[in-house]
Amino acid sequence: MAQVKNKQVILKDYVTGFPKESDMNIVDSTITLKIPEGSNDLVLVKNLYLSCDPYMRGLMNKPQGTASPLAYSPQSAIAGCGVLKVLESGHKGYKEGDLVWGFTKWEEYSLIPAAQILFKIEHTDVPLSYYTGILGMPGMTAYAGFFEVGSPKKGENVFVSAASGAVGQLVGQFAKLHGCYVVGSAGTKEKVDLLKNKFGYDEAFNYKEEPDLNAALKRYFPEGIDIYYENVGGKTLDAVLLNMKLNGRIPVCGMISQYNLTQHEGVTNLAHLVYKRIRMQGFVVGDFYHLYAKFLEYVLPYIREGKVVYVEDIAEGLEKGPAALVGLFSGQNVGKQVLVVARE
Amino acid sequence: MAQVKNKQVILKDYVTGFPKESDMNIVDSTITLKIPEGSNDLVLVKNLYLSCDPYMRGLMNKPQGTASPLAYSPQSAIAGCGVLKVLESGHKGYKEGDLVWGFTKWEEYSLIPAAQILFKIEHTDVPLSYYTGILGMPGMTAYAGFFEVGSPKKGENVFVSAASGAVGQLVGQFAKLHGCYVVGSAGTKEKVDLLKNKFGYDEAFNYKEEPDLNAALKRYFPEGIDIYYENVGGKTLDAVLLNMKLNGRIPVCGMISQYNLTQHEGVTNLAHLVYKRIRMQGFVVGDFYHLYAKFLEYVLPYIREGKVVYVEDIAEGLEKGPAALVGLFSGQNVGKQVLVVARE
């Protein structure tokens, strides 16, 4: 059986602190484009679009105790979510030509267990890359975190950090559609402009230009915050706790400011959870995929009508993968960071 | 109209850091034992038992922003919850001789708005002082925090800090009655013995003798903690976060370790809220008094059958008030700290 070249992004070794491009390598391996005889749970896919996500940083750590089943190994290809085209399927649920999204490796072709496929892609009138973002994990994360964990009510005050990111840009738009007042923070003027002019945030600010985050939040929320959609942790969370309203909610989606620190920042204002009866709740999107059909029903019409927009930051080619992934942690990306492996 | 002497515990000035006995004074004021003409919302009471509670520390601070309506003023009597006997009532809901519990001042006699009375005392076959503890605010706090906020399931693993205190001793007993495995921490050998031998905790440890709280928790919870009933905050919370199970819950009742610190300890492990999908929820007992009748139905039979016990630390006389209150913050009290003003 003929083998073909299969370019990969591999992790050189476990990572400590901020990841660097040089922590990864581009290598040429080979793959046989054929499902092994008798495998009825394997699917051979061509990887089209790969998603660059902050949670991937955790998979680069040397495992301590029970490792995530996704944790990376040195000298192996890293993995993540992506949009894939089925070349051949041993599993009867899929067939050649199917477009799907789910977990794959960062390489041109992958042989993956069918269980790693999350959903078949049924709607192709929207960009396929959207299934790494607004119609994929980040979209469901925004939807579930805001509506299911945040329990928003019309007219409530919502604050979103990392607000122009893959998830944040959607939380803001969903909150506006729900009748909330929404303020977002981001780290550059360009992103702040996007928040106000493209995503419809009522207000937005550059957290790097606010020496006193508490004062900034008091300015934008003189009556306090009902829902803080938490993406960053650390100092921002500490300032938010001082500005929450009674019975506020903090869906905790992530804490990107902390992922690369060997010593995490301390959060000192947690006693406000009691004073203000706040519910702070971590969640992972994997617990909410039963709502995916409902989510598509909600979001697809808005996309088609242009009432919800989605900004992507597209990197072309696996060679650009390390830089694209590493850039997330210094906020290089503007919008959802996508890596294109192949367009079809 | 004759006036009588009315001994009071007054706050000298706002407090910073750890409160001291010398922050308070015992003074003799006078009071007219008569409701003013035409007052239909005032009640004249004799204070019998006063409750010493950690939240009172917050009321000693110089108010910043919106003050609690209960906040203390310099040179005035401090206030808190207590068991009171009605001497005369302008409000038609109460009459001479009624026993009630609610908010009053730390003095012999008080003229209070009827709205400060929380409940009439209907059951007097149990010690009256219990209405400052197991049948009062701490009891409802334990009940609501464990059952309503904690959502316990039979067989779950429960950890309680400040476990021999007014609230903690009950959380442990309620958890055992609910079929949970329960471990408590406290700060002396005597308290640890109480936890194991009197309150039925499965295990207990002295946190002051554990140089590595994370290791201690791993020893007692090799499979992790489902519910952490949070009373202390700070380092304990940080170690607990490392040991929570998936979908764990942290009802936040208080953070006594932080109340006297001008610079709070930083909690660094909050990212575990995401990894483990933890719900951490502050609550105040005042939101749950609609459950008081249900709570009495639950707990009174257990008290009468001796299946729930309650340990009180009784200080006699208003003169002992400052020491009793201050002692809470160094863990001097063993069990619920009560101050007796008069027994009838």
XYZ file of C-alpha atoms in Angstrom:
688
model
C 0.000 0.000 0.000
C 1.397 3.379 -0.990
C 2.298 5.781 1.752
C 1.960 9.524 1.432
C 3.778 12.328 3.161
C 1.999 13.609 6.290
C 3.260 16.897 7.660
C 2.832 17.212 11.468
C 3.235 19.741 14.262
C 4.963 17.910 17.108
C 5.710 18.957 20.660
C 9.444 18.778 21.367
C 9.121 18.412 25.118
C 6.815 19.319 27.996
C 6.454 23.062 28.461
C 6.960 25.242 31.540
C 5.858 28.876 31.570
C 4.919 30.683 28.369
C 4.982 28.390 25.328
C 7.281 29.407 22.467
C 7.177 28.593 18.768
C 10.406 26.696 19.297
C 8.630 24.290 21.675
C 7.131 22.739 18.526
C 8.588 21.370 15.297
C 7.213 20.782 11.844
C 8.126 17.287 10.683
C 7.326 15.119 7.681
C 6.031 11.706 8.627
C 4.182 9.275 6.386
C 0.767 7.674 6.528
C -0.978 4.904 4.617
C -4.271 6.291 3.343
C -6.238 3.156 4.131
C -8.188 1.964 7.155
C -6.510 -1.156 8.602
C -8.414 -4.367 7.840
C -11.229 -5.105 10.264
C -11.177 -1.776 12.161
C -14.808 -0.857 12.612
C -14.217 2.105 14.905
C -11.550 4.009 12.986
C -12.054 6.840 10.539
C -9.449 8.187 8.129
C -9.758 11.943 7.738
C -8.172 14.816 5.914
C -7.748 17.726 8.332
C -9.095 20.970 6.846
C -9.323 23.589 9.609
C -7.721 23.337 13.055
C -8.791 25.323 16.086
C -6.238 27.142 18.273
C -7.602 27.130 21.837
C -6.247 28.272 25.212
C -7.041 24.931 26.899
C -4.346 23.362 24.702
C -1.725 25.016 26.903
C -2.656 22.675 29.778
C -2.051 19.638 27.577
C 1.585 20.711 27.102
C 2.375 20.355 30.804
C 4.157 17.334 32.161
C 1.214 15.329 33.558
C 0.916 15.324 37.350
C -1.333 12.703 38.855
C -4.133 11.689 36.491
C -3.392 13.129 33.066
C -6.071 14.356 30.707
C -6.720 11.684 28.058
C -5.815 14.402 25.547
C -2.444 15.295 27.164
C 0.382 15.589 24.641
C 3.517 13.443 24.544
C 6.951 14.706 23.595
C 7.897 14.003 19.960
C 4.268 13.362 19.019
C 1.805 15.486 17.088
C -0.267 17.826 19.203
C -4.050 17.523 19.024
C -7.142 19.664 19.149
C -10.505 20.318 17.603
C -10.910 20.667 13.866
C -13.052 20.400 10.757
C -12.328 17.148 8.973
C -13.280 15.462 5.731
C -13.804 11.705 5.852
C -11.657 9.819 3.302
C -12.636 6.345 4.461
C -14.586 5.032 7.405
C -14.466 1.714 9.225
C -17.342 2.980 11.384
C -20.763 2.648 9.807
C -21.858 6.084 11.029
C -19.577 7.871 8.567
C -18.748 7.563 4.868
C -16.317 9.028 2.352
C -16.958 12.712 1.731
C -18.666 13.415 5.059
C -17.673 16.681 6.692
C -17.405 16.424 10.474
C -15.905 18.279 13.433
C -14.175 16.813 16.446
C -10.779 15.966 17.907
C -7.910 15.271 15.597
C -4.144 15.665 15.405
C -2.230 18.589 13.986
C -1.222 16.931 10.731
C -2.516 16.595 7.182
C -4.213 13.222 7.542
C -5.292 11.411 10.684
C -6.599 7.996 11.545
C -8.889 8.676 14.490
C -11.327 6.686 16.626
C -14.880 7.510 15.541
C -15.633 8.542 19.141
C -13.446 11.616 18.616
C -15.888 12.966 16.044
C -18.370 15.215 17.814
C -20.854 16.084 15.051
C -21.485 15.707 11.355
C -21.653 19.027 9.563
C -25.126 19.435 8.028
C -25.120 23.111 7.092
C -22.537 24.146 4.510
C -24.005 27.482 3.426
C -21.804 29.090 6.095
C -17.971 29.034 6.066
C -16.672 25.582 7.016
C -14.104 27.169 9.318
C -17.030 28.358 11.493
C -17.196 24.812 12.862
C -13.956 25.510 14.698
C -15.554 28.659 16.166
C -19.047 30.053 16.245
C -20.589 26.709 15.223
C -18.111 24.596 17.166
C -16.665 24.416 20.646
C -16.271 28.183 21.230
C -19.830 28.867 20.099
C -21.296 26.199 22.345
C -19.043 27.447 25.158
C -20.390 30.981 24.809
C -23.979 29.763 24.550
C -23.905 27.267 27.423
C -21.836 29.479 29.726
C -23.982 32.529 29.202
C -27.468 31.029 29.057
C -27.178 27.807 31.058
C -24.630 28.782 33.716
C -25.157 32.547 33.736
C -28.983 32.481 33.920
C -29.263 35.951 32.369
C -32.321 38.171 32.662
C -33.250 40.984 30.303
C -31.787 44.293 31.431
C -28.972 42.795 33.474
C -25.418 44.128 33.420
C -22.882 41.817 31.829
C -19.100 42.066 31.804
C -16.947 39.924 29.498
C -13.161 39.637 29.627
C -11.085 38.549 26.616
C -14.154 39.955 24.930
C -13.032 39.876 21.311
C -11.789 36.292 21.491
C -13.336 33.176 20.010
C -15.842 32.935 22.869
C -16.061 36.508 24.146
C -17.210 38.084 20.881
C -20.207 35.735 20.931
C -21.048 36.194 24.616
C -21.339 39.923 24.011
C -23.584 39.486 20.979
C -25.786 36.897 22.721
C -26.083 39.196 25.736
C -27.144 42.129 23.548
C -29.710 39.950 21.749
C -30.999 38.997 25.208
C -31.527 42.650 26.160
C -28.558 43.073 28.491
C -26.116 45.958 28.942
C -22.698 44.591 27.957
C -19.180 45.840 28.521
C -16.061 44.032 27.350
C -12.359 44.275 28.034
C -9.549 43.440 25.637
C -5.858 44.188 25.262
C -5.472 46.436 22.192
C -7.159 49.476 20.695
C -8.001 47.457 17.577
C -9.885 44.904 19.676
C -11.680 47.564 21.683
C -12.833 49.141 18.411
C -14.102 45.775 17.207
C -16.043 45.309 20.433
C -17.824 48.620 20.049
C -18.178 48.846 16.274
C -18.556 45.268 15.128
C -19.851 43.170 18.032
C -22.220 45.763 19.454
C -20.828 45.955 22.971
C -22.291 48.988 24.772
C -18.853 49.906 26.082
C -15.369 48.448 25.928
C -11.980 49.237 27.386
C -8.328 48.264 27.050
C -7.393 46.657 30.360
C -3.718 47.385 29.719
C -4.467 51.100 29.847
C -6.394 50.936 33.118
C -4.006 51.199 36.078
C -6.992 50.681 38.414
C -9.350 47.988 37.129
C -11.672 48.490 40.090
C -12.112 52.163 39.161
C -12.646 51.252 35.500
C -15.377 48.775 36.385
C -17.038 51.305 38.713
C -17.090 53.756 35.809
C -18.793 51.315 33.420
C -20.974 49.646 36.046
C -22.007 52.291 38.578
C -24.764 49.904 39.710
C -22.598 46.796 39.624
C -22.271 43.656 37.531
C -24.926 40.918 37.412
C -22.988 38.469 35.255
C -19.244 38.274 34.772
C -18.333 35.878 31.970
C -14.876 34.873 33.200
C -12.184 34.106 30.646
C -9.029 35.450 32.262
C -8.811 35.095 36.092
C -6.225 36.835 38.254
C -6.338 40.593 38.761
C -9.430 41.059 36.603
C -11.418 38.602 38.708
C -10.248 40.304 41.884
C -11.486 43.687 40.651
C -14.757 42.192 39.405
C -15.525 40.655 42.813
C -15.524 44.174 44.286
C -18.099 45.245 41.694
C -20.559 42.375 41.590
C -24.201 42.981 42.464
C -26.220 40.951 44.951
C -27.015 37.491 43.593
C -24.499 37.900 40.780
C -23.237 34.984 38.722
C -19.754 34.234 37.434
C -19.662 31.478 34.806
C -16.004 30.445 34.753
C -15.066 29.518 31.202
C -11.306 29.866 31.601
C -8.508 31.785 33.264
C -6.080 32.395 30.423
C -4.018 34.942 32.376
C -2.939 32.136 34.721
C -2.163 29.232 32.395
C 1.472 30.122 31.799
C 2.355 31.254 35.315
C 4.325 28.823 37.430
C 3.035 30.757 40.454
C -0.590 31.786 40.000
C -1.787 35.214 41.057
C -3.708 35.198 44.321
C -7.332 36.288 44.309
C -7.998 38.168 47.518
C -11.613 39.329 47.327
C -13.452 36.013 47.505
C -15.228 37.029 50.717
C -17.480 39.057 48.404
C -18.966 35.741 47.311
C -20.636 35.717 50.723
C -21.415 39.413 51.062
C -23.143 39.413 47.680
C -24.372 35.794 47.529
C -22.519 35.191 44.306
C -22.560 31.940 42.395
C -19.225 31.269 40.699
C -19.382 28.195 38.548
C -16.802 26.449 36.427
C -18.056 24.549 33.418
C -16.770 22.700 30.399
C -18.514 22.680 27.081
C -18.425 18.884 26.924
C -21.258 18.782 29.452
C -23.569 20.730 27.149
C -23.349 19.081 23.731
C -26.857 17.688 24.182
C -27.923 21.289 23.485
C -26.054 21.506 20.164
C -29.133 21.108 17.942
C -30.960 23.759 19.971
C -27.917 26.007 19.701
C -27.781 25.664 15.899
C -31.480 26.527 15.705
C -30.748 29.641 17.748
C -27.603 30.835 16.040
C -27.841 29.839 12.333
C -30.688 32.257 11.508
C -28.795 35.089 13.206
C -25.685 34.290 11.160
C -27.657 34.158 7.906
C -29.384 37.460 8.698
C -26.091 39.089 9.673
C -27.357 39.714 13.212
C -24.497 37.762 14.695
C -21.069 38.222 13.147
C -17.874 36.284 13.718
C -14.320 37.502 13.267
C -11.646 34.931 12.518
C -7.882 35.287 12.437
C -6.755 32.867 9.737
C -3.275 31.342 9.602
C -2.477 29.438 6.428
C -0.638 26.132 6.562
C 0.570 23.784 9.292
C 3.927 25.617 9.280
C 2.115 28.607 10.789
C 0.584 26.454 13.547
C 3.142 26.979 16.323
C 3.083 30.776 15.940
C -0.714 30.852 15.774
C -1.093 28.741 18.901
C 1.568 30.559 20.912
C 0.125 33.916 19.867
C -3.080 33.224 21.822
C -1.237 33.731 25.102
C 0.028 37.180 24.233
C -3.247 38.159 22.561
C -1.754 38.318 19.029
C -4.940 36.953 17.506
C -7.804 39.260 16.626
C -10.896 37.107 16.908
C -10.979 33.340 16.623
C -7.586 31.888 15.700
C -7.994 29.290 12.948
C -5.279 27.302 11.232
C -6.004 26.218 7.656
C -4.445 22.893 6.687
C -6.399 22.453 3.464
C -9.509 24.136 2.121
C -11.144 21.000 0.783
C -41.615 57.687 84.327
C -38.928 55.838 86.271
C -35.714 55.025 84.484
C -33.631 51.937 85.231
C -29.978 51.223 84.778
C -29.162 49.589 81.453
C -25.694 48.084 81.168
C -24.302 48.134 77.603
C -21.350 46.876 75.574
C -20.256 49.784 73.400
C -17.724 49.993 70.591
C -15.076 52.614 71.363
C -14.070 53.247 67.777
C -13.921 51.522 64.406
C -11.600 48.524 64.406
C -8.692 47.653 62.111
C -7.092 44.202 62.174
C -7.808 41.760 64.983
C -10.411 43.077 67.453
C -9.341 43.338 71.087
C -11.365 43.334 74.288
C -10.196 46.924 74.786
C -11.999 47.949 71.575
C -15.184 47.711 73.629
C -16.331 49.205 76.918
C -18.971 48.259 79.468
C -21.018 51.325 80.359
C -24.099 52.014 82.454
C -26.757 53.913 80.574
C -30.413 54.267 81.536
C -33.655 53.324 79.846
C -37.338 54.033 80.489
C -39.117 50.706 80.588
C -42.098 51.961 78.641
C -43.018 52.058 74.958
C -43.321 55.709 73.824
C -46.942 56.818 73.304
C -48.348 55.958 69.912
C -45.468 53.761 68.727
C -47.118 50.814 67.049
C -43.971 49.295 65.630
C -41.727 49.259 68.685
C -41.206 46.428 71.130
C -39.541 46.698 74.541
C -37.506 43.589 75.315
C -35.333 42.145 78.023
C -32.263 40.567 76.421
C -31.672 37.039 77.712
C -29.092 35.305 75.493
C -26.849 37.011 72.953
C -25.144 35.282 70.067
C -21.438 35.858 69.338
C -20.968 35.524 65.570
C -18.033 36.024 63.186
C -20.014 38.309 60.860
C -20.068 40.884 63.685
C -16.427 41.635 62.922
C -17.433 43.216 59.622
C -19.801 45.588 61.418
C -16.881 47.012 63.399
C -15.162 48.334 60.285
C -15.377 51.967 59.296
C -18.065 51.820 56.600
C -16.797 52.213 53.043
C -19.386 52.939 50.413
C -22.794 51.594 51.331
C -22.730 50.511 54.974
C -24.651 47.522 56.247
C -27.804 48.745 57.996
C -26.449 46.890 61.026
C -23.004 48.583 60.987
C -21.891 49.762 64.424
C -21.213 53.372 65.406
C -18.470 54.443 67.781
C -19.688 55.048 71.334
C -22.889 53.088 70.710
C -23.917 49.625 71.836
C -22.994 46.840 69.449
C -25.784 44.658 68.101
C -26.436 41.085 67.098
C -28.868 38.231 67.304
C -30.376 37.144 70.599
C -33.175 35.534 72.551
C -35.444 38.206 73.957
C -38.398 38.404 76.295
C -41.076 40.940 75.413
C -41.826 43.335 78.286
C -44.253 45.517 76.338
C -45.237 45.734 72.716
C -46.545 48.602 70.624
C -46.854 46.135 67.742
C -49.953 44.001 67.804
C -48.044 40.877 66.754
C -46.342 40.595 70.147
C -47.411 40.783 73.780
C -45.826 40.851 77.225
C -44.166 37.570 78.092
C -43.556 36.424 74.499
C -40.193 34.831 73.890
C -38.720 35.750 70.532
C -35.403 35.733 68.673
C -34.000 38.380 66.408
C -31.713 41.391 66.248
C -31.120 43.402 69.377
C -28.438 45.467 71.065
C -25.839 44.240 73.521
C -27.482 45.658 76.636
C -29.930 44.576 79.319
C -33.066 46.112 77.840
C -33.727 47.274 74.296
C -36.431 49.156 72.499
C -36.401 47.620 69.038
C -38.450 47.909 65.854
C -40.738 44.879 65.597
C -39.193 44.155 62.177
C -35.968 43.134 63.945
C -37.740 40.172 65.527
C -37.289 37.161 63.281
C -39.457 34.512 64.957
C -41.568 33.844 68.035
C -40.262 30.947 70.078
C -42.919 28.209 70.185
C -40.944 25.282 71.570
C -39.557 25.736 75.093
C -38.844 22.099 75.993
C -35.327 22.693 74.649
C -32.799 25.143 76.158
C -33.761 28.732 75.298
C -30.135 29.500 74.430
C -30.505 27.083 71.502
C -32.327 29.861 69.668
C -28.992 31.665 69.354
C -27.512 28.485 67.891
C -28.929 25.230 66.642
C -32.485 26.633 66.476
C -31.412 30.096 65.376
C -29.217 31.661 62.743
C -26.341 29.144 62.892
C -28.729 26.203 62.681
C -30.516 27.639 59.664
C -27.134 28.533 58.152
C -25.927 24.949 58.459
C -29.200 23.558 57.115
C -29.623 25.931 54.170
C -25.954 25.910 53.218
C -25.660 22.139 53.294
C -28.983 21.063 51.849
C -30.063 23.996 49.667
C -26.719 25.263 48.396
C -24.664 22.072 48.722
C -27.196 19.729 47.034
C -25.791 16.672 48.861
C -26.310 13.115 47.733
C -26.056 10.040 49.930
C -22.553 8.609 49.953
C -20.820 11.828 48.968
C -17.611 13.054 50.584
C -17.996 16.188 52.679
C -15.318 18.389 54.213
C -16.136 21.046 56.826
C -13.733 23.686 58.147
C -14.220 25.372 61.533
C -16.015 22.109 62.062
C -16.702 22.342 65.795
C -18.088 25.873 65.597
C -21.675 27.037 65.877
C -22.401 26.058 62.274
C -19.769 23.399 61.550
C -20.803 20.988 64.301
C -24.280 20.873 62.734
C -23.134 20.544 59.133
C -21.190 17.441 60.123
C -24.150 15.903 61.925
C -26.586 16.735 59.119
C -24.166 15.244 56.595
C -23.856 12.020 58.604
C -27.652 11.771 58.919
C -27.785 12.196 55.133
C -25.455 9.242 54.605
C -22.296 11.143 53.707
C -18.659 10.554 54.661
C -17.622 13.605 56.674
C -14.252 14.984 57.722
C -13.763 18.169 59.750
C -10.872 20.425 60.593
C -10.455 22.483 63.751
C -7.654 24.200 65.635
C -7.167 22.278 68.913
C -6.939 18.685 70.047
C -10.003 19.205 72.260
C -12.063 20.273 69.232
C -10.796 17.411 67.102
C -11.831 15.002 69.862
C -15.281 16.578 69.967
C -15.631 16.170 66.209
C -14.850 12.475 66.359
C -16.416 11.512 69.672
C -19.385 13.817 70.038
C -20.451 15.021 66.601
C -19.848 11.760 64.773
C -17.432 13.013 62.145
C -15.791 10.053 60.382
C -12.398 11.745 60.650
C -11.058 15.026 61.956
C -7.722 16.808 62.056
C -6.035 19.808 63.636
C -5.137 22.109 60.754
C -2.466 23.794 62.879
C -0.572 20.523 63.016
C -0.676 19.923 59.264
C 2.224 21.666 57.541
C 0.811 20.519 54.179
C -2.982 20.879 54.037
C -3.060 19.465 50.517
C -1.390 16.268 51.727
C -3.732 16.058 54.724
C -6.787 16.333 52.477
C -5.388 13.707 50.088
C -5.000 11.386 53.078
C -8.608 11.796 54.207
C -10.107 12.074 50.728
C -8.139 9.782 48.404
C -11.068 10.019 45.960
C -11.628 13.736 46.439
C -14.219 16.008 48.009
C -17.771 16.403 46.681
C -18.866 19.172 49.037
C -16.671 21.625 50.909
C -18.661 23.613 53.457
C -16.504 26.749 53.524
C -16.189 28.655 56.792
C -12.608 29.872 56.757
C -11.204 30.843 53.311
C -7.532 31.493 52.584
C -5.022 28.632 52.638
C -7.632 26.010 53.461
C -9.716 26.919 50.421
C -6.618 26.834 48.240
C -5.773 23.298 49.381
C -9.390 22.175 49.022
C -9.552 23.366 45.398
C -6.756 20.919 44.575
C -8.795 18.090 46.087
C -12.308 18.674 44.796
C -14.027 16.051 42.683
C -15.686 16.669 39.332
C -18.944 18.591 39.751
C -18.107 19.460 43.352
C -19.907 22.175 45.292
C -18.539 24.761 47.709
C -21.254 26.531 49.720
C -19.485 29.617 51.049
C -20.818 30.393 54.499
C -17.943 32.580 55.643
C -14.202 33.140 55.501
C -13.285 33.793 59.128
C -9.534 33.466 58.509
C -9.688 36.621 56.380
C -11.912 38.968 58.367
C -9.150 40.520 60.450
C -6.483 40.747 57.760
C -5.913 44.162 56.256
C -4.367 42.335 53.276
C -6.304 39.171 52.446
C -4.512 35.962 51.536
C -4.533 35.235 47.820
C -6.269 32.095 46.574
C -4.268 30.725 43.671
C -6.019 27.524 42.609
C -9.288 28.901 41.252
C -8.590 27.491 37.794
C -9.704 24.185 39.315
C -13.229 25.593 39.243
C -13.036 25.057 35.488
C -11.084 21.814 35.405
C -13.554 20.205 37.816
C -16.723 22.137 36.940
C -17.120 23.302 40.516
C -19.955 25.469 41.761
C -18.797 27.836 44.506
C -21.699 29.760 45.934
C -21.904 32.392 48.619
C -25.110 32.586 50.593
C -26.594 34.369 53.558
C -29.059 32.780 55.910
C -31.465 35.685 55.531
C -32.449 34.355 52.107
C -33.655 31.079 53.594
C -35.875 31.953 56.557
C -38.919 30.864 54.572
C -37.618 27.354 55.324
C -37.524 27.869 59.098
C -40.704 25.897 59.869
C -39.463 23.030 57.693
C -36.096 23.204 59.442
C -37.698 22.988 62.906
C -39.700 19.970 61.788
C -36.454 18.367 60.651
C -34.248 19.181 63.608
C -36.465 19.235 66.736
C -37.163 15.479 66.719
C -33.446 14.767 66.336
C -32.668 17.036 69.290
C -35.329 15.408 71.465
C -34.083 11.912 70.550
C -30.471 12.919 71.178
C -29.558 12.166 67.561
C -28.309 15.691 67.050
C -26.317 17.277 69.859
C -25.171 20.854 70.291
C -22.208 22.115 72.263
C -22.334 25.653 73.623
C -19.610 27.750 75.190
C -21.442 29.903 77.722
C -20.116 33.250 78.976
C -22.041 34.734 81.912
C -22.857 38.439 82.018
C -22.476 41.387 79.639
C -19.076 42.117 81.221
C -17.809 38.923 79.589
C -19.132 40.009 76.207
C -16.024 41.640 74.723
C -13.800 38.664 75.615
C -16.355 36.170 74.309
C -16.740 38.002 71.006
C -13.030 38.610 70.471
C -12.263 34.992 71.358
C -14.086 33.779 68.236
C -11.275 35.044 66.054
C -8.564 33.096 67.817
C -10.767 30.023 68.211
C -11.054 30.321 72.008
C -14.639 29.116 71.968
C -15.430 25.417 71.996
C -18.763 25.132 70.234
C -21.310 27.888 69.901
C -20.310 31.007 71.860
C -23.294 32.303 73.818
C -23.408 35.297 76.144
C -25.963 35.116 78.944
C -27.410 38.493 79.935
C -30.245 37.114 82.066
C -31.752 33.657 82.314
C -35.370 34.815 82.441
